[in-house]
Amino acid sequence: MRAAFFALLLVLAATSVHALHIEVTAPDQFAVAGARVQLTVRDARIIAVKSVQGGVELTTSTPGMNMLTAGLGNMAGQAEELSRVHYPWGEPSIGQNAKRQATPLYGVCGPQTTAKLEVSQDQIVAHWRGLYFAGQFYPDDAIELIFREDQNGAIVMQRQGQGRLGVFGISVPVENLSPTGKIYLPSFGGLEYEAQAETEELIGLQDTTLFIEAPLMVYVGQNSAFGMWVEDERFSPYFAFIERGPHGAALSLEGLNLIPYESHKTIAPPPIKFDLFDDSGWIAAARPYRNWYQKTFAEEIAVRDAPSWADDIMVIADGGNLAPGFERLPDMF
C-alpha cells in the first residue's frame, strides 16, 4: 500500500488547488493546507495539525494518541457492541464512560489497502479501498475524503464510505493532540476537558439537547485555537468522541446514517470544517459555527427573542423548588 501511494503522489508534491496546498510529507501520508491550518492525513486519519501562519504544532507524534473509534462503521452482527461504544453520555467524572478498547465496529486501513490521490482544479480526493475489521480483510469496503476550501479560508472535508450491509457511520479523527491543551464542547452550556488523563478514557456524547448541543469541538493549545464543526441545516445525526490518556487526546465528529442501519451500504454525511486561529482562545474557534448558525436561523432566533418577559429570567433551577438552595434564590437578585 505504501509504495503504490507514494508513487502516485510523486508528481503531486507541493501542488496547489486554488488556495489549498498539498504536499507529500512521507511515503504514506500527505499534508493539505488552507489559509490558516494545515492537516496531515494518513490512512483516512488526521494525524497532525499545524498553524500555517505561525507554524505552531498542536499535535505530538511520540507517542501520541490514536483513536480506536475511527474508520468505516459497520454494525452487522454487532448491535450490542454498537450500543456499548455509543453510550449517550460517557462522562468520566461520574464513572459512566465506556472503556477505551479495540472494537470490531470499524474498518481501518492495513497492509492490503490500496490508496490513490486525485487533484483537480477545485478539490483534492483521497481514496482508500480494502479495510480491516478486527483483522478480517474486506476488499470492497472503502473510505473517500474530499478536501476543498470555503469562502472564509476554512478547510472543508467531505467524508464518504461504502461497504457491506450494516454501515452505520464514518469517523475520521483528529489524533495526537498534545496533552498540554484543553478541549471545549457545547455540552450542558459549555464544558472544558483537559486533553490529558491519568488513565486512557473514551468519552462519548450523543447529539441531544444536553449531552452535545451542536456539532462543534474545539482544542486550545500553545495559545492557538483549533475548531472542527459541521454546518448542517437539517441537523443530521452524529456522535462526538474524545479519547484521551497520559499522552494526549484524539477527537472525532462521527457522521451517522439514519436507522435502521442494517439497510445501509454507503454513507455520506455533511462535511466537516476545520480552522485554526493563532493568539486566540476557544471563542475564536467557535465563532465560525456561531456566525453560520445566527445567519442561517436568523428568523427563528428573532421569534425566540421577541417575548420581553423572557428578559427577566435570571436563573433556571434544575429540579424546581426542590433544588438545593432554592429558597435563597430571591435574596440573590
mmCIF file of N, CA and C in Angstrom, residues 77-123:
data_model
loop_
_atom_site.group_PDB
_atom_site.id
_atom_site.type_symbol
_atom_site.label_atom_id
_atom_site.label_comp_id
_atom_site.label_asym_id
_atom_site.label_seq_id
_atom_site.Cartn_x
_atom_site.Cartn_y
_atom_site.Cartn_z
ATOM 1 N N GLY A 77 -24.230 -7.787 12.891
ATOM 2 C CA GLY A 77 -23.921 -8.768 13.918
ATOM 3 C C GLY A 77 -23.298 -8.191 15.160
ATOM 4 N N GLN A 78 -23.272 -6.854 15.287
ATOM 5 C CA GLN A 78 -22.578 -6.199 16.395
ATOM 6 C C GLN A 78 -23.472 -5.174 17.096
ATOM 7 N N ALA A 79 -24.772 -5.441 17.193
ATOM 8 C CA ALA A 79 -25.689 -4.470 17.773
ATOM 9 C C ALA A 79 -25.325 -4.145 19.225
ATOM 10 N N GLU A 80 -24.949 -5.142 19.995
ATOM 11 C CA GLU A 80 -24.603 -4.919 21.403
ATOM 12 C C GLU A 80 -23.342 -4.074 21.528
ATOM 13 N N GLU A 81 -22.358 -4.327 20.692
ATOM 14 C CA GLU A 81 -21.127 -3.545 20.726
ATOM 15 C C GLU A 81 -21.375 -2.113 20.272
ATOM 16 N N LEU A 82 -22.251 -1.939 19.279
ATOM 17 C CA LEU A 82 -22.615 -0.597 18.830
ATOM 18 C C LEU A 82 -23.199 0.207 19.990
ATOM 19 N N SER A 83 -24.065 -0.412 20.761
ATOM 20 C CA SER A 83 -24.679 0.258 21.909
ATOM 21 C C SER A 83 -23.651 0.564 22.986
ATOM 22 N N ARG A 84 -22.725 -0.355 23.230
ATOM 23 C CA ARG A 84 -21.710 -0.134 24.260
ATOM 24 C C ARG A 84 -20.835 1.068 23.928
ATOM 25 N N VAL A 85 -20.382 1.139 22.691
ATOM 26 C CA VAL A 85 -19.469 2.215 22.295
ATOM 27 C C VAL A 85 -20.187 3.557 22.254
ATOM 28 N N HIS A 86 -21.455 3.555 21.830
ATOM 29 C CA HIS A 86 -22.199 4.805 21.678
ATOM 30 C C HIS A 86 -23.085 5.067 22.892
ATOM 31 N N TYR A 87 -22.465 5.032 24.070
ATOM 32 C CA TYR A 87 -23.191 5.367 25.295
ATOM 33 C C TYR A 87 -23.544 6.856 25.246
ATOM 34 N N PRO A 88 -24.813 7.230 25.511
ATOM 35 C CA PRO A 88 -25.261 8.600 25.225
ATOM 36 C C PRO A 88 -24.470 9.706 25.917
ATOM 37 N N TRP A 89 -24.025 9.456 27.151
ATOM 38 C CA TRP A 89 -23.267 10.493 27.858
ATOM 39 C C TRP A 89 -22.166 9.808 28.660
ATOM 40 N N GLY A 90 -21.017 9.644 28.034
ATOM 41 C CA GLY A 90 -19.922 8.927 28.666
ATOM 42 C C GLY A 90 -19.033 9.852 29.470
ATOM 43 N N GLU A 91 -19.552 10.367 30.571
ATOM 44 C CA GLU A 91 -18.835 11.341 31.385
ATOM 45 C C GLU A 91 -17.931 10.633 32.400
ATOM 46 N N PRO A 92 -16.606 10.787 32.291
ATOM 47 C CA PRO A 92 -15.694 10.056 33.176
ATOM 48 C C PRO A 92 -15.725 10.519 34.629
ATOM 49 N N SER A 93 -16.091 11.774 34.888
ATOM 50 C CA SER A 93 -16.074 12.272 36.264
ATOM 51 C C SER A 93 -17.095 11.583 37.154
ATOM 52 N N ILE A 94 -18.106 10.961 36.539
ATOM 53 C CA ILE A 94 -19.089 10.216 37.328
ATOM 54 C C ILE A 94 -19.048 8.728 36.984
ATOM 55 N N GLY A 95 -17.978 8.317 36.316
ATOM 56 C CA GLY A 95 -17.723 6.904 36.099
ATOM 57 C C GLY A 95 -18.661 6.194 35.152
ATOM 58 N N GLN A 96 -19.222 6.884 34.163
ATOM 59 C CA GLN A 96 -20.151 6.211 33.256
ATOM 60 C C GLN A 96 -19.653 6.199 31.814
ATOM 61 N N ASN A 97 -18.373 6.440 31.623
ATOM 62 C CA ASN A 97 -17.831 6.365 30.270
ATOM 63 C C ASN A 97 -17.480 4.924 29.917
ATOM 64 N N ALA A 98 -17.589 4.617 28.626
ATOM 65 C CA ALA A 98 -17.232 3.284 28.150
ATOM 66 C C ALA A 98 -15.721 3.089 28.225
ATOM 67 N N LYS A 99 -15.322 1.844 28.352
ATOM 68 C CA LYS A 99 -13.895 1.533 28.399
ATOM 69 C C LYS A 99 -13.263 1.763 27.032
ATOM 70 N N ARG A 100 -12.095 2.394 27.010
ATOM 71 C CA ARG A 100 -11.374 2.582 25.752
ATOM 72 C C ARG A 100 -10.659 1.276 25.414
ATOM 73 N N GLN A 101 -11.134 0.619 24.377
ATOM 74 C CA GLN A 101 -10.556 -0.648 23.962
ATOM 75 C C GLN A 101 -10.831 -0.861 22.480
ATOM 76 N N ALA A 102 -10.081 -1.753 21.883
ATOM 77 C CA ALA A 102 -10.282 -2.060 20.470
ATOM 78 C C ALA A 102 -11.699 -2.574 20.249
ATOM 79 N N THR A 103 -12.291 -2.181 19.116
ATOM 80 C CA THR A 103 -13.658 -2.586 18.799
ATOM 81 C C THR A 103 -13.739 -3.094 17.363
ATOM 82 N N PRO A 104 -14.521 -4.145 17.130
ATOM 83 C CA PRO A 104 -14.656 -4.664 15.754
ATOM 84 C C PRO A 104 -15.625 -3.870 14.896
ATOM 85 N N LEU A 105 -16.143 -2.754 15.400
ATOM 86 C CA LEU A 105 -17.143 -1.985 14.673
ATOM 87 C C LEU A 105 -16.585 -1.251 13.460
ATOM 88 N N TYR A 106 -15.288 -0.927 13.475
ATOM 89 C CA TYR A 106 -14.747 -0.008 12.476
ATOM 90 C C TYR A 106 -13.751 -0.680 11.537
ATOM 91 N N GLY A 107 -13.917 -0.367 10.242
ATOM 92 C CA GLY A 107 -12.976 -0.820 9.241
ATOM 93 C C GLY A 107 -11.862 0.187 9.059
ATOM 94 N N VAL A 108 -10.615 -0.279 9.127
ATOM 95 C CA VAL A 108 -9.447 0.596 9.060
ATOM 96 C C VAL A 108 -8.486 0.109 7.986
ATOM 97 N N CYS A 109 -7.539 0.965 7.640
ATOM 98 C CA CYS A 109 -6.542 0.621 6.628
ATOM 99 C C CYS A 109 -5.536 -0.390 7.176
ATOM 100 N N GLY A 110 -4.957 -1.164 6.285
ATOM 101 C CA GLY A 110 -3.968 -2.165 6.660
ATOM 102 C C GLY A 110 -3.084 -2.528 5.488
ATOM 103 N N PRO A 111 -2.341 -3.647 5.605
ATOM 104 C CA PRO A 111 -1.331 -3.990 4.593
ATOM 105 C C PRO A 111 -1.854 -4.119 3.174
ATOM 106 N N GLN A 112 -3.079 -4.617 2.980
ATOM 107 C CA GLN A 112 -3.595 -4.823 1.626
ATOM 108 C C GLN A 112 -4.463 -3.671 1.123
ATOM 109 N N THR A 113 -4.598 -2.644 1.909
ATOM 110 C CA THR A 113 -5.369 -1.478 1.471
ATOM 111 C C THR A 113 -4.665 -0.802 0.303
ATOM 112 N N THR A 114 -5.410 -0.438 -0.730
ATOM 113 C CA THR A 114 -4.856 0.338 -1.831
ATOM 114 C C THR A 114 -5.346 1.777 -1.714
ATOM 115 N N ALA A 115 -4.491 2.712 -2.064
ATOM 116 C CA ALA A 115 -4.820 4.128 -1.907
ATOM 117 C C ALA A 115 -4.450 4.904 -3.150
ATOM 118 N N LYS A 116 -5.203 5.948 -3.397
ATOM 119 C CA LYS A 116 -4.878 6.831 -4.519
ATOM 120 C C LYS A 116 -5.293 8.247 -4.170
ATOM 121 N N LEU A 117 -4.677 9.179 -4.845
ATOM 122 C CA LEU A 117 -4.933 10.594 -4.620
ATOM 123 C C LEU A 117 -5.182 11.259 -5.962
ATOM 124 N N GLU A 118 -6.240 12.064 -6.031
ATOM 125 C CA GLU A 118 -6.578 12.778 -7.257
ATOM 126 C C GLU A 118 -6.698 14.265 -6.945
ATOM 127 N N VAL A 119 -6.074 15.078 -7.772
ATOM 128 C CA VAL A 119 -6.114 16.531 -7.589
ATOM 129 C C VAL A 119 -6.743 17.157 -8.820
ATOM 130 N N SER A 120 -7.844 17.871 -8.626
ATOM 131 C CA SER A 120 -8.492 18.587 -9.720
ATOM 132 C C SER A 120 -8.389 20.082 -9.461
ATOM 133 N N GLN A 121 -9.079 20.854 -10.257
ATOM 134 C CA GLN A 121 -8.944 22.301 -10.165
ATOM 135 C C GLN A 121 -9.454 22.852 -8.837
ATOM 136 N N ASP A 122 -10.465 22.226 -8.268
ATOM 137 C CA ASP A 122 -11.071 22.813 -7.079
ATOM 138 C C ASP A 122 -11.151 21.897 -5.876
ATOM 139 N N GLN A 123 -10.557 20.680 -5.951
ATOM 140 C CA GLN A 123 -10.628 19.795 -4.795
ATOM 141 C C GLN A 123 -9.528 18.741 -4.834
#
